[in-house]
Short mmCIF file of C-alpha atoms in Angstrom, two decimals:
data_model
loop_
_atom_site.label_atom_id
_atom_site.label_comp_id
_atom_site.label_asym_id
_atom_site.label_seq_id
_atom_site.Cartn_x
_atom_site.Cartn_y
_atom_site.Cartn_z
CA LYS Q 29 -2.53 1.96 -19.65
CA ASN Q 30 -2.31 1.95 -15.86
CA GLU Q 31 -3.87 4.88 -14.04
CA VAL Q 32 -0.65 5.38 -12.08
CA GLU Q 33 2.71 5.00 -13.79
CA GLN Q 34 6.05 5.16 -12.02
CA SER Q 35 9.48 5.55 -13.53
CA PRO Q 36 12.00 4.15 -13.46
CA GLN Q 37 10.94 0.65 -12.41
CA ASN Q 38 14.45 -0.11 -11.18
CA LEU Q 39 17.07 2.36 -10.04
CA THR Q 40 20.62 1.72 -8.92
CA ALA Q 41 22.72 4.47 -7.39
CA GLN Q 42 25.98 5.02 -5.57
CA GLU Q 43 25.93 6.33 -2.04
CA GLY Q 44 25.68 10.10 -2.00
CA GLU Q 45 23.90 10.47 -5.33
CA PHE Q 46 20.76 12.55 -5.81
CA ILE Q 47 17.82 10.34 -6.75
CA THR Q 48 14.53 11.15 -8.45
CA ILE Q 49 11.54 8.85 -8.81
CA ASN Q 50 8.62 9.98 -10.95
CA CYS Q 51 4.91 9.29 -10.78
CA SER Q 52 2.34 10.20 -13.42
CA TYR Q 53 -1.37 9.64 -13.09
CA SER Q 54 -4.35 9.99 -15.37
CA VAL Q 55 -7.26 10.50 -12.99
CA GLY Q 56 -8.42 13.41 -10.89
CA ILE Q 57 -7.07 13.05 -7.39
CA SER Q 58 -7.62 14.51 -3.96
CA ALA Q 59 -4.20 13.47 -2.65
CA LEU Q 60 -1.08 11.55 -3.56
CA HIS Q 61 0.92 9.34 -1.21
CA TRP Q 62 4.56 8.31 -1.43
CA LEU Q 63 5.18 5.03 0.39
CA GLN Q 64 8.31 3.08 1.26
CA GLN Q 65 8.48 -0.69 1.52
CA HIS Q 66 11.57 -2.54 2.71
CA PRO Q 67 12.06 -6.21 1.75
CA GLY Q 68 9.97 -8.40 4.00
CA GLY Q 69 8.64 -5.35 5.79
CA GLY Q 70 5.46 -3.42 5.94
CA ILE Q 71 4.75 -0.16 4.15
CA VAL Q 72 5.52 3.22 5.64
CA SER Q 73 3.89 6.40 4.48
CA LEU Q 74 6.52 9.03 3.60
CA PHE Q 75 4.37 11.87 2.33
CA MET Q 76 0.81 12.80 1.60
CA LEU Q 77 0.51 15.66 -0.90
CA SER Q 78 -2.32 17.60 -2.43
CA SER Q 79 -0.26 20.51 -3.77
CA GLY Q 80 3.20 22.02 -3.81
CA LYS Q 81 6.14 20.49 -2.03
CA LYS Q 82 7.00 18.75 1.23
CA LYS Q 83 10.37 18.00 2.80
CA HIS Q 84 11.35 15.58 5.51
CA GLY Q 85 15.03 15.14 6.20
CA ARG Q 86 16.71 14.08 2.97
CA LEU Q 87 13.42 13.38 1.25
CA ILE Q 88 11.53 15.90 -0.87
CA ALA Q 89 8.22 15.33 -2.61
CA THR Q 90 6.65 17.63 -5.18
CA ILE Q 91 3.40 17.53 -7.07
CA ASN Q 92 2.10 19.39 -10.11
CA ILE Q 93 -1.66 18.98 -10.19
CA GLN Q 94 -2.07 20.52 -13.66
CA GLU Q 95 0.46 18.15 -15.19
CA LYS Q 96 -0.72 15.17 -13.07
CA HIS Q 97 2.84 14.44 -12.03
CA SER Q 98 4.75 14.00 -8.80
CA SER Q 99 8.39 13.39 -7.98
CA LEU Q 100 10.16 11.97 -4.97
CA HIS Q 101 13.74 13.14 -4.48
CA ILE Q 102 16.35 11.70 -2.15
CA THR Q 103 19.39 13.84 -1.50
CA ALA Q 104 22.71 12.30 -0.41
CA SER Q 105 21.38 8.77 -0.84
CA HIS Q 106 22.45 6.05 1.57
CA PRO Q 107 22.34 2.24 1.38
CA ARG Q 108 19.59 2.23 4.00
CA ASP Q 109 17.39 4.07 1.47
CA SER Q 110 17.30 0.85 -0.56
CA ALA Q 111 13.65 -0.11 -0.74
CA VAL Q 112 10.62 -0.12 -3.00
CA TYR Q 113 9.03 3.30 -3.36
CA ILE Q 114 5.36 3.31 -4.25
CA CYS Q 115 3.19 6.14 -5.46
CA ALA Q 116 -0.52 5.93 -4.64
CA VAL Q 117 -3.25 8.37 -5.62
CA ARG Q 118 -6.54 8.97 -3.86
CA ASP Q 119 -9.61 9.28 -6.07
CA ALA Q 120 -11.27 12.67 -6.25
CA GLY Q 121 -14.53 11.17 -7.45
CA GLY Q 122 -17.99 11.68 -6.07
CA THR Q 123 -17.41 9.65 -2.95
CA SER Q 124 -15.44 11.05 -0.06
CA TYR Q 125 -14.16 7.62 0.89
CA GLY Q 126 -11.01 8.01 -1.18
CA LYS Q 127 -10.25 4.94 -3.24
CA LEU Q 128 -6.49 4.47 -3.58
CA THR Q 129 -4.77 3.36 -6.78
CA PHE Q 130 -1.16 2.23 -6.54
CA GLY Q 131 1.73 2.43 -8.96
CA GLN Q 132 3.81 -0.66 -9.57
CA GLY Q 133 6.67 0.61 -7.42
CA THR Q 134 10.27 1.62 -8.06
CA ILE Q 135 12.97 -0.66 -6.73
CA LEU Q 136 15.85 1.47 -5.46
CA THR Q 137 19.23 -0.02 -4.65
CA VAL Q 138 21.94 2.24 -3.22
CA HIS Q 139 25.44 0.81 -3.19
CA PRO Q 140 28.08 1.94 -0.67
CA GLU K 7 0.51 5.41 19.52
CA ALA K 8 0.28 1.71 18.61
CA GLY K 9 0.41 0.90 14.91
CA VAL K 10 -1.74 -1.34 12.77
CA ALA K 11 -1.42 -4.87 14.10
CA GLN K 12 -1.68 -7.91 11.84
CA SER K 13 -1.41 -11.62 12.46
CA PRO K 14 -0.12 -14.08 11.62
CA ARG K 15 3.02 -12.66 9.98
CA TYR K 16 3.60 -15.83 8.00
CA LYS K 17 1.36 -18.71 6.99
CA ILE K 18 2.02 -21.73 4.81
CA ILE K 19 -0.91 -23.88 3.73
CA GLU K 20 -1.74 -26.37 1.03
CA LYS K 21 -4.12 -25.53 -1.77
CA ARG K 22 -7.78 -26.03 -0.94
CA GLN K 23 -7.13 -25.34 2.74
CA SER K 24 -8.52 -22.28 4.47
CA VAL K 25 -6.75 -19.40 6.19
CA ALA K 26 -7.75 -16.33 8.17
CA PHE K 27 -5.87 -13.09 8.74
CA TRP K 28 -6.59 -10.61 11.47
CA CYS K 29 -6.08 -6.86 11.56
CA ASN K 30 -6.45 -4.39 14.40
CA PRO K 31 -6.27 -0.82 13.07
CA ILE K 32 -5.08 2.21 14.95
CA SER K 33 -7.61 3.21 17.56
CA GLY K 34 -10.21 5.59 16.22
CA HIS K 35 -9.44 4.99 12.55
CA ALA K 36 -12.72 4.70 10.71
CA THR K 37 -11.39 3.48 7.36
CA LEU K 38 -9.78 0.05 7.03
CA TYR K 39 -8.34 -1.49 3.88
CA TRP K 40 -7.22 -4.99 2.95
CA TYR K 41 -4.72 -5.20 0.09
CA GLN K 42 -3.18 -8.12 -1.72
CA GLN K 43 0.40 -7.64 -2.86
CA ILE K 44 1.85 -10.26 -5.16
CA LEU K 45 5.63 -10.33 -5.38
CA GLY K 46 6.92 -7.61 -7.70
CA GLN K 47 3.61 -5.78 -7.94
CA GLY K 48 1.97 -2.89 -6.19
CA PRO K 49 -0.80 -3.53 -3.65
CA LYS K 50 -4.25 -4.32 -5.02
CA LEU K 51 -7.31 -3.33 -3.02
CA LEU K 52 -9.44 -6.25 -1.92
CA ILE K 53 -11.91 -4.48 0.32
CA GLN K 54 -12.42 -1.14 2.03
CA PHE K 55 -14.48 -0.66 5.19
CA GLN K 56 -15.88 2.55 6.58
CA ASN K 57 -16.56 1.73 10.23
CA ASN K 58 -18.34 -1.64 9.92
CA GLY K 59 -19.76 -1.05 6.44
CA VAL K 60 -18.23 -2.14 3.13
CA VAL K 61 -17.37 0.77 0.82
CA ASP K 62 -15.63 -1.10 -2.00
CA ASP K 63 -15.26 -4.83 -2.51
CA SER K 64 -15.31 -4.81 -6.30
CA GLN K 65 -11.99 -6.63 -6.59
CA LEU K 66 -12.61 -9.19 -3.86
CA PRO K 67 -12.94 -12.73 -5.31
CA LYS K 68 -16.13 -13.39 -3.43
CA ASP K 69 -16.29 -17.06 -4.32
CA ARG K 70 -13.34 -17.71 -2.02
CA PHE K 71 -12.52 -14.52 -0.12
CA SER K 72 -14.57 -12.97 2.65
CA ALA K 73 -13.95 -10.18 5.10
CA GLU K 74 -15.77 -8.68 8.00
CA ARG K 75 -15.31 -5.84 10.41
CA LEU K 76 -17.70 -6.48 13.23
CA LYS K 77 -18.21 -3.52 15.57
CA GLY K 78 -16.16 -1.33 13.25
CA VAL K 79 -12.84 -2.05 14.93
CA ASP K 80 -10.75 -5.11 14.05
CA SER K 81 -11.21 -7.08 10.87
CA THR K 82 -10.76 -10.61 9.57
CA LEU K 83 -9.96 -11.67 6.01
CA LYS K 84 -10.63 -15.29 5.14
CA ILE K 85 -9.68 -17.37 2.12
CA GLN K 86 -11.50 -20.66 1.56
CA PRO K 87 -10.43 -22.67 -0.36
CA ALA K 88 -6.99 -21.27 -1.12
CA LYS K 89 -5.42 -21.50 -4.56
CA LEU K 90 -1.76 -21.35 -5.55
CA GLU K 91 -2.24 -17.86 -7.00
CA ASP K 92 -3.34 -16.57 -3.61
CA SER K 93 0.29 -16.64 -2.47
CA ALA K 94 0.96 -13.02 -1.60
CA VAL K 95 1.35 -10.57 1.22
CA TYR K 96 -1.96 -9.40 2.66
CA LEU K 97 -1.67 -5.87 3.92
CA CYS K 98 -4.04 -4.10 6.25
CA ALA K 99 -4.10 -0.31 6.38
CA SER K 100 -6.16 2.25 8.23
CA ARG K 101 -6.86 5.95 7.94
CA PRO K 102 -8.33 8.35 10.50
CA ARG K 103 -10.79 10.34 8.42
CA THR K 104 -13.10 9.65 5.54
CA SER K 105 -11.74 12.22 3.13
CA GLY K 106 -8.25 12.88 4.38
CA GLY K 107 -5.54 11.75 6.71
CA GLU K 108 -2.38 9.77 6.47
CA LEU K 109 -2.42 6.09 5.67
CA PHE K 110 -0.92 3.60 8.14
CA PHE K 111 0.00 0.07 7.13
CA GLY K 112 0.53 -3.06 9.15
CA GLU K 113 3.55 -5.32 8.62
CA GLY K 114 1.53 -7.62 6.42
CA SER K 115 0.74 -11.33 6.49
CA ARG K 116 2.74 -13.39 4.04
CA LEU K 117 0.79 -16.35 2.66
CA THR K 118 2.40 -19.22 0.80
CA VAL K 119 0.06 -21.75 -0.80
CA LEU K 120 1.72 -25.04 -1.77
#
């Protein structure tokens, strides 16, 4: 079993729909990152969370530390949101250097 | 603020040849990562530097891969000799603090081994 599991692996939506991508992890963490990767492009950090909820524009990220679960929500989705969304967790182990473990990514396609 | 710079963006080589990738992190970022991302998969850590010291290279195939970060600033990742399965995007990322801080990625270097 992977330490970081994302669901769904593939997601297709119509423009305007509300989208949720889930991330579950099995290790103790100090922080969780949500990342966005466009085809052929680099990776952009969307959020870094250690508790609660963050919002940026149409994007909302939540984390429940007790349940080891995080969600990324996109409200009023748009075709330009089409990308791979990756969850990554930072190790809370003895070192402070913060090893990152990545999920396999969720491929989101938003149709007009 | 300038982002993480990587070069080359694309490289095509034949198997058994060598290749080198360069990364210049954001100024002042102490932590630098090299990741390998094979098509359809999430990034896999190859090596993590803290300043010019190696923190984690447990997943680096040391028989063919090497990396250095002289002077604790820019870094080079080398593959020699390359194999077909090394075809991937090599991502460099940096972070400003040891135990916190946002992660910044470069555009990646796409390697195709024929």
